[in-house]
Amino acid sequence: KAGVTQTPRYLIKTRGQQVTLSCSPISGHRSVSWYQQTPGQGLQFLFEYFSETQRNKGNFPGRFSGRQFSNSRSEMNVSTLELGDSALYLCASSIIIRAETQYFGPGTRLLVL
Amino acid sequence: QQQVKQSPQSLIVQKGGISIINCAYENTAFDYFPWYQQFPGKGPALLIAIRPDVSEKKEGRFTISFNKSAKQFSLHIMDSQPGDSATYFCAAIPASGGSYIPTFGRGTSLIVHP
């Protein structure tokens, strides 16, 4: 069974731009969570989507948003990029919502200049 | 606000030695404590996990020790191998019913010298 895939793997943007990242969960997994990973803060939970609805949300500003499609694929959008948004963005999928076990993708490395 | 504190930030051990990574949490609403292993260019992968009603769990060379009263848990890697060189994250997952924000430690970079 294929794992979680994320596209693109690398991205360079400039301040003020917006970016959209994509995540395809493991087949049969209906929950997708997004995380931001930085050297200073580690892994931080952004939000979780299940059945096309955001079900849980971390402590990030409204510039970070997402959506989930009927096939469980998910996208994350960051608007008005700031230098501090440079990070590895990880997507994780699970069978159910609020699952204890999540399966992570390889991440998208975003660099904001 | 960091709710899971992980130490050390980096760790160097010799092949065959024991690697020990510690985590401490504050929120008693957590009820599942996984450890993840991450290699460069890869996402974190679940290594081993424990619930607070168990004091120790062992899977192969990996053992979690859990001290509920102290709100601390640790990962022990016995007979450490160069292939164990990776970044390790502890995490704390909230119980059902409350606010759901999985919380991770900041990671420990482990290097095992051959």
mmCIF file with all atom_site columns, N, CA, C and O in Angstrom, chain B residues 68-100:
data_model
loop_
_atom_site.group_PDB
_atom_site.id
_atom_site.type_symbol
_atom_site.label_atom_id
_atom_site.label_alt_id
_atom_site.label_comp_id
_atom_site.label_asym_id
_atom_site.label_entity_id
_atom_site.label_seq_id
_atom_site.pdbx_PDB_ins_code
_atom_site.Cartn_x
_atom_site.Cartn_y
_atom_site.Cartn_z
_atom_site.occupancy
_atom_site.B_iso_or_equiv
_atom_site.pdbx_formal_charge
_atom_site.auth_seq_id
_atom_site.auth_comp_id
_atom_site.auth_asym_id
_atom_site.auth_atom_id
_atom_site.pdbx_PDB_model_num
ATOM 1   N N  . LYS B 1 68  ? 4.089   8.045  35.791 1.00 0.00 ? 68  LYS B N  1
ATOM 2   C CA . LYS B 1 68  ? 2.889   8.873  35.743 1.00 0.00 ? 68  LYS B CA 1
ATOM 3   C C  . LYS B 1 68  ? 2.910   9.969  36.802 1.00 0.00 ? 68  LYS B C  1
ATOM 4   O O  . LYS B 1 68  ? 2.529   11.112 36.535 1.00 0.00 ? 68  LYS B O  1
ATOM 5   N N  . SER B 1 69  ? 3.352   9.642  38.002 1.00 0.00 ? 69  SER B N  1
ATOM 6   C CA . SER B 1 69  ? 3.326   10.635 39.083 1.00 0.00 ? 69  SER B CA 1
ATOM 7   C C  . SER B 1 69  ? 4.272   11.798 38.795 1.00 0.00 ? 69  SER B C  1
ATOM 8   O O  . SER B 1 69  ? 3.993   12.952 39.115 1.00 0.00 ? 69  SER B O  1
ATOM 9   N N  . ALA B 1 70  ? 5.391   11.493 38.152 1.00 0.00 ? 70  ALA B N  1
ATOM 10  C CA . ALA B 1 70  ? 6.350   12.547 37.808 1.00 0.00 ? 70  ALA B CA 1
ATOM 11  C C  . ALA B 1 70  ? 6.041   13.184 36.470 1.00 0.00 ? 70  ALA B C  1
ATOM 12  O O  . ALA B 1 70  ? 6.685   14.176 36.095 1.00 0.00 ? 70  ALA B O  1
ATOM 13  N N  . LYS B 1 71  ? 5.102   12.630 35.743 1.00 0.00 ? 71  LYS B N  1
ATOM 14  C CA . LYS B 1 71  ? 4.751   13.099 34.400 1.00 0.00 ? 71  LYS B CA 1
ATOM 15  C C  . LYS B 1 71  ? 5.995   13.117 33.510 1.00 0.00 ? 71  LYS B C  1
ATOM 16  O O  . LYS B 1 71  ? 6.298   14.119 32.845 1.00 0.00 ? 71  LYS B O  1
ATOM 17  N N  . GLN B 1 72  ? 6.695   11.981 33.519 1.00 0.00 ? 72  GLN B N  1
ATOM 18  C CA . GLN B 1 72  ? 7.897   11.848 32.716 1.00 0.00 ? 72  GLN B CA 1
ATOM 19  C C  . GLN B 1 72  ? 7.897   10.495 32.022 1.00 0.00 ? 72  GLN B C  1
ATOM 20  O O  . GLN B 1 72  ? 7.358   9.513  32.543 1.00 0.00 ? 72  GLN B O  1
ATOM 21  N N  . PHE B 1 73  ? 8.513   10.443 30.851 1.00 0.00 ? 73  PHE B N  1
ATOM 22  C CA . PHE B 1 73  ? 8.689   9.171  30.168 1.00 0.00 ? 73  PHE B CA 1
ATOM 23  C C  . PHE B 1 73  ? 9.971   9.240  29.362 1.00 0.00 ? 73  PHE B C  1
ATOM 24  O O  . PHE B 1 73  ? 10.435  10.328 29.008 1.00 0.00 ? 73  PHE B O  1
ATOM 25  N N  . SER B 1 74  ? 10.538  8.075  29.125 1.00 0.00 ? 74  SER B N  1
ATOM 26  C CA . SER B 1 74  ? 11.835  8.053  28.460 1.00 0.00 ? 74  SER B CA 1
ATOM 27  C C  . SER B 1 74  ? 11.909  6.890  27.477 1.00 0.00 ? 74  SER B C  1
ATOM 28  O O  . SER B 1 74  ? 11.215  5.887  27.614 1.00 0.00 ? 74  SER B O  1
ATOM 29  N N  . LEU B 1 75  ? 12.775  7.077  26.499 1.00 0.00 ? 75  LEU B N  1
ATOM 30  C CA . LEU B 1 75  ? 13.054  6.051  25.496 1.00 0.00 ? 75  LEU B CA 1
ATOM 31  C C  . LEU B 1 75  ? 14.460  5.534  25.730 1.00 0.00 ? 75  LEU B C  1
ATOM 32  O O  . LEU B 1 75  ? 15.397  6.332  25.830 1.00 0.00 ? 75  LEU B O  1
ATOM 33  N N  . HIS B 1 76  ? 14.582  4.226  25.831 1.00 0.00 ? 76  HIS B N  1
ATOM 34  C CA . HIS B 1 76  ? 15.885  3.595  25.961 1.00 0.00 ? 76  HIS B CA 1
ATOM 35  C C  . HIS B 1 76  ? 16.140  2.755  24.714 1.00 0.00 ? 76  HIS B C  1
ATOM 36  O O  . HIS B 1 76  ? 15.289  1.928  24.358 1.00 0.00 ? 76  HIS B O  1
ATOM 37  N N  . ILE B 1 77  ? 17.270  2.985  24.090 1.00 0.00 ? 77  ILE B N  1
ATOM 38  C CA . ILE B 1 77  ? 17.666  2.168  22.944 1.00 0.00 ? 77  ILE B CA 1
ATOM 39  C C  . ILE B 1 77  ? 18.868  1.343  23.385 1.00 0.00 ? 77  ILE B C  1
ATOM 40  O O  . ILE B 1 77  ? 19.954  1.887  23.631 1.00 0.00 ? 77  ILE B O  1
ATOM 41  N N  . MET B 1 78  ? 18.639  0.061  23.520 1.00 0.00 ? 78  MET B N  1
ATOM 42  C CA . MET B 1 78  ? 19.712  -0.841 23.949 1.00 0.00 ? 78  MET B CA 1
ATOM 43  C C  . MET B 1 78  ? 20.555  -1.230 22.740 1.00 0.00 ? 78  MET B C  1
ATOM 44  O O  . MET B 1 78  ? 20.061  -1.277 21.605 1.00 0.00 ? 78  MET B O  1
ATOM 45  N N  . ASP B 1 79  ? 21.813  -1.557 22.999 1.00 0.00 ? 79  ASP B N  1
ATOM 46  C CA . ASP B 1 79  ? 22.707  -2.016 21.926 1.00 0.00 ? 79  ASP B CA 1
ATOM 47  C C  . ASP B 1 79  ? 22.570  -1.101 20.707 1.00 0.00 ? 79  ASP B C  1
ATOM 48  O O  . ASP B 1 79  ? 22.273  -1.541 19.587 1.00 0.00 ? 79  ASP B O  1
ATOM 49  N N  . SER B 1 80  ? 22.757  0.184  20.913 1.00 0.00 ? 80  SER B N  1
ATOM 50  C CA . SER B 1 80  ? 22.573  1.177  19.843 1.00 0.00 ? 80  SER B CA 1
ATOM 51  C C  . SER B 1 80  ? 23.455  0.851  18.636 1.00 0.00 ? 80  SER B C  1
ATOM 52  O O  . SER B 1 80  ? 24.618  0.448  18.781 1.00 0.00 ? 80  SER B O  1
ATOM 53  N N  . GLN B 1 81  ? 22.878  1.024  17.456 1.00 0.00 ? 81  GLN B N  1
ATOM 54  C CA . GLN B 1 81  ? 23.563  0.724  16.201 1.00 0.00 ? 81  GLN B CA 1
ATOM 55  C C  . GLN B 1 81  ? 23.671  1.978  15.339 1.00 0.00 ? 81  GLN B C  1
ATOM 56  O O  . GLN B 1 81  ? 22.838  2.887  15.452 1.00 0.00 ? 81  GLN B O  1
ATOM 57  N N  . PRO B 1 82  ? 24.669  2.035  14.449 1.00 0.00 ? 82  PRO B N  1
ATOM 58  C CA . PRO B 1 82  ? 24.783  3.210  13.570 1.00 0.00 ? 82  PRO B CA 1
ATOM 59  C C  . PRO B 1 82  ? 23.505  3.495  12.798 1.00 0.00 ? 82  PRO B C  1
ATOM 60  O O  . PRO B 1 82  ? 23.172  4.648  12.533 1.00 0.00 ? 82  PRO B O  1
ATOM 61  N N  . GLY B 1 83  ? 22.752  2.456  12.466 1.00 0.00 ? 83  GLY B N  1
ATOM 62  C CA . GLY B 1 83  ? 21.488  2.632  11.757 1.00 0.00 ? 83  GLY B CA 1
ATOM 63  C C  . GLY B 1 83  ? 20.412  3.295  12.590 1.00 0.00 ? 83  GLY B C  1
ATOM 64  O O  . GLY B 1 83  ? 19.374  3.704  12.060 1.00 0.00 ? 83  GLY B O  1
ATOM 65  N N  . ASP B 1 84  ? 20.649  3.421  13.898 1.00 0.00 ? 84  ASP B N  1
ATOM 66  C CA . ASP B 1 84  ? 19.696  4.111  14.776 1.00 0.00 ? 84  ASP B CA 1
ATOM 67  C C  . ASP B 1 84  ? 19.904  5.624  14.727 1.00 0.00 ? 84  ASP B C  1
ATOM 68  O O  . ASP B 1 84  ? 19.110  6.375  15.309 1.00 0.00 ? 84  ASP B O  1
ATOM 69  N N  . SER B 1 85  ? 20.970  6.061  14.078 1.00 0.00 ? 85  SER B N  1
ATOM 70  C CA . SER B 1 85  ? 21.255  7.492  13.985 1.00 0.00 ? 85  SER B CA 1
ATOM 71  C C  . SER B 1 85  ? 20.097  8.192  13.272 1.00 0.00 ? 85  SER B C  1
ATOM 72  O O  . SER B 1 85  ? 19.811  7.925  12.097 1.00 0.00 ? 85  SER B O  1
ATOM 73  N N  . ALA B 1 86  ? 19.429  9.052  13.971 1.00 0.00 ? 86  ALA B N  1
ATOM 74  C CA . ALA B 1 86  ? 18.214  9.704  13.479 1.00 0.00 ? 86  ALA B CA 1
ATOM 75  C C  . ALA B 1 86  ? 17.796  10.738 14.512 1.00 0.00 ? 86  ALA B C  1
ATOM 76  O O  . ALA B 1 86  ? 18.438  10.888 15.553 1.00 0.00 ? 86  ALA B O  1
ATOM 77  N N  . THR B 1 87  ? 16.713  11.422 14.212 1.00 0.00 ? 87  THR B N  1
ATOM 78  C CA . THR B 1 87  ? 16.118  12.335 15.187 1.00 0.00 ? 87  THR B CA 1
ATOM 79  C C  . THR B 1 87  ? 14.903  11.659 15.809 1.00 0.00 ? 87  THR B C  1
ATOM 80  O O  . THR B 1 87  ? 14.085  11.078 15.090 1.00 0.00 ? 87  THR B O  1
ATOM 81  N N  . TYR B 1 88  ? 14.808  11.720 17.115 1.00 0.00 ? 88  TYR B N  1
ATOM 82  C CA . TYR B 1 88  ? 13.730  11.072 17.841 1.00 0.00 ? 88  TYR B CA 1
ATOM 83  C C  . TYR B 1 88  ? 12.831  12.124 18.495 1.00 0.00 ? 88  TYR B C  1
ATOM 84  O O  . TYR B 1 88  ? 13.313  13.076 19.111 1.00 0.00 ? 88  TYR B O  1
ATOM 85  N N  . PHE B 1 89  ? 11.542  11.930 18.347 1.00 0.00 ? 89  PHE B N  1
ATOM 86  C CA . PHE B 1 89  ? 10.562  12.848 18.934 1.00 0.00 ? 89  PHE B CA 1
ATOM 87  C C  . PHE B 1 89  ? 9.657   12.082 19.882 1.00 0.00 ? 89  PHE B C  1
ATOM 88  O O  . PHE B 1 89  ? 9.142   11.016 19.534 1.00 0.00 ? 89  PHE B O  1
ATOM 89  N N  . CYS B 1 90  ? 9.449   12.635 21.047 1.00 0.00 ? 90  CYS B N  1
ATOM 90  C CA . CYS B 1 90  ? 8.385   12.119 21.891 1.00 0.00 ? 90  CYS B CA 1
ATOM 91  C C  . CYS B 1 90  ? 7.131   12.937 21.604 1.00 0.00 ? 90  CYS B C  1
ATOM 92  O O  . CYS B 1 90  ? 7.211   14.056 21.085 1.00 0.00 ? 90  CYS B O  1
ATOM 93  N N  . ALA B 1 91  ? 5.986   12.375 21.908 1.00 0.00 ? 91  ALA B N  1
ATOM 94  C CA . ALA B 1 91  ? 4.738   13.083 21.674 1.00 0.00 ? 91  ALA B CA 1
ATOM 95  C C  . ALA B 1 91  ? 3.748   12.725 22.771 1.00 0.00 ? 91  ALA B C  1
ATOM 96  O O  . ALA B 1 91  ? 3.898   11.709 23.459 1.00 0.00 ? 91  ALA B O  1
ATOM 97  N N  . ALA B 1 92  ? 2.770   13.575 22.923 1.00 0.00 ? 92  ALA B N  1
ATOM 98  C CA . ALA B 1 92  ? 1.701   13.338 23.883 1.00 0.00 ? 92  ALA B CA 1
ATOM 99  C C  . ALA B 1 92  ? 0.378   13.618 23.185 1.00 0.00 ? 92  ALA B C  1
ATOM 100 O O  . ALA B 1 92  ? 0.204   14.697 22.594 1.00 0.00 ? 92  ALA B O  1
ATOM 101 N N  . ILE B 1 93  ? -0.505  12.656 23.233 1.00 0.00 ? 93  ILE B N  1
ATOM 102 C CA . ILE B 1 93  ? -1.778  12.748 22.523 1.00 0.00 ? 93  ILE B CA 1
ATOM 103 C C  . ILE B 1 93  ? -2.902  12.893 23.545 1.00 0.00 ? 93  ILE B C  1
ATOM 104 O O  . ILE B 1 93  ? -2.980  12.113 24.503 1.00 0.00 ? 93  ILE B O  1
ATOM 105 N N  . PRO B 1 94  ? -3.764  13.876 23.367 1.00 0.00 ? 94  PRO B N  1
ATOM 106 C CA . PRO B 1 94  ? -4.853  14.081 24.345 1.00 0.00 ? 94  PRO B CA 1
ATOM 107 C C  . PRO B 1 94  ? -5.863  12.951 24.320 1.00 0.00 ? 94  PRO B C  1
ATOM 108 O O  . PRO B 1 94  ? -6.075  12.306 23.291 1.00 0.00 ? 94  PRO B O  1
ATOM 109 N N  . ALA B 1 95  ? -6.504  12.768 25.458 1.00 0.00 ? 95  ALA B N  1
ATOM 110 C CA . ALA B 1 95  ? -7.580  11.793 25.549 1.00 0.00 ? 95  ALA B CA 1
ATOM 111 C C  . ALA B 1 95  ? -8.770  12.285 24.748 1.00 0.00 ? 95  ALA B C  1
ATOM 112 O O  . ALA B 1 95  ? -8.885  13.474 24.436 1.00 0.00 ? 95  ALA B O  1
ATOM 113 N N  . SER B 1 96  ? -9.661  11.366 24.425 1.00 0.00 ? 96  SER B N  1
ATOM 114 C CA . SER B 1 96  ? -10.851 11.732 23.677 1.00 0.00 ? 96  SER B CA 1
ATOM 115 C C  . SER B 1 96  ? -11.745 12.617 24.525 1.00 0.00 ? 96  SER B C  1
ATOM 116 O O  . SER B 1 96  ? -11.740 12.538 25.756 1.00 0.00 ? 96  SER B O  1
ATOM 117 N N  . GLY B 1 97  ? -12.476 13.482 23.852 1.00 0.00 ? 97  GLY B N  1
ATOM 118 C CA . GLY B 1 97  ? -13.438 14.321 24.544 1.00 0.00 ? 97  GLY B CA 1
ATOM 119 C C  . GLY B 1 97  ? -12.999 15.746 24.773 1.00 0.00 ? 97  GLY B C  1
ATOM 120 O O  . GLY B 1 97  ? -13.826 16.627 24.915 1.00 0.00 ? 97  GLY B O  1
ATOM 121 N N  . GLY B 1 98  ? -11.725 15.977 24.833 1.00 0.00 ? 98  GLY B N  1
ATOM 122 C CA . GLY B 1 98  ? -11.263 17.340 25.086 1.00 0.00 ? 98  GLY B CA 1
ATOM 123 C C  . GLY B 1 98  ? -10.655 17.946 23.841 1.00 0.00 ? 98  GLY B C  1
ATOM 124 O O  . GLY B 1 98  ? -10.796 17.418 22.743 1.00 0.00 ? 98  GLY B O  1
ATOM 125 N N  . SER B 1 99  ? -9.957  19.044 24.020 1.00 0.00 ? 99  SER B N  1
ATOM 126 C CA . SER B 1 99  ? -9.273  19.696 22.906 1.00 0.00 ? 99  SER B CA 1
ATOM 127 C C  . SER B 1 99  ? -8.202  18.760 22.355 1.00 0.00 ? 99  SER B C  1
ATOM 128 O O  . SER B 1 99  ? -7.446  18.164 23.110 1.00 0.00 ? 99  SER B O  1
ATOM 129 N N  . TYR B 1 100 ? -8.143  18.639 21.034 1.00 0.00 ? 100 TYR B N  1
ATOM 130 C CA . TYR B 1 100 ? -7.200  17.703 20.419 1.00 0.00 ? 100 TYR B CA 1
ATOM 131 C C  . TYR B 1 100 ? -6.072  18.472 19.767 1.00 0.00 ? 100 TYR B C  1
ATOM 132 O O  . TYR B 1 100 ? -6.229  19.019 18.661 1.00 0.00 ? 100 TYR B O  1
#
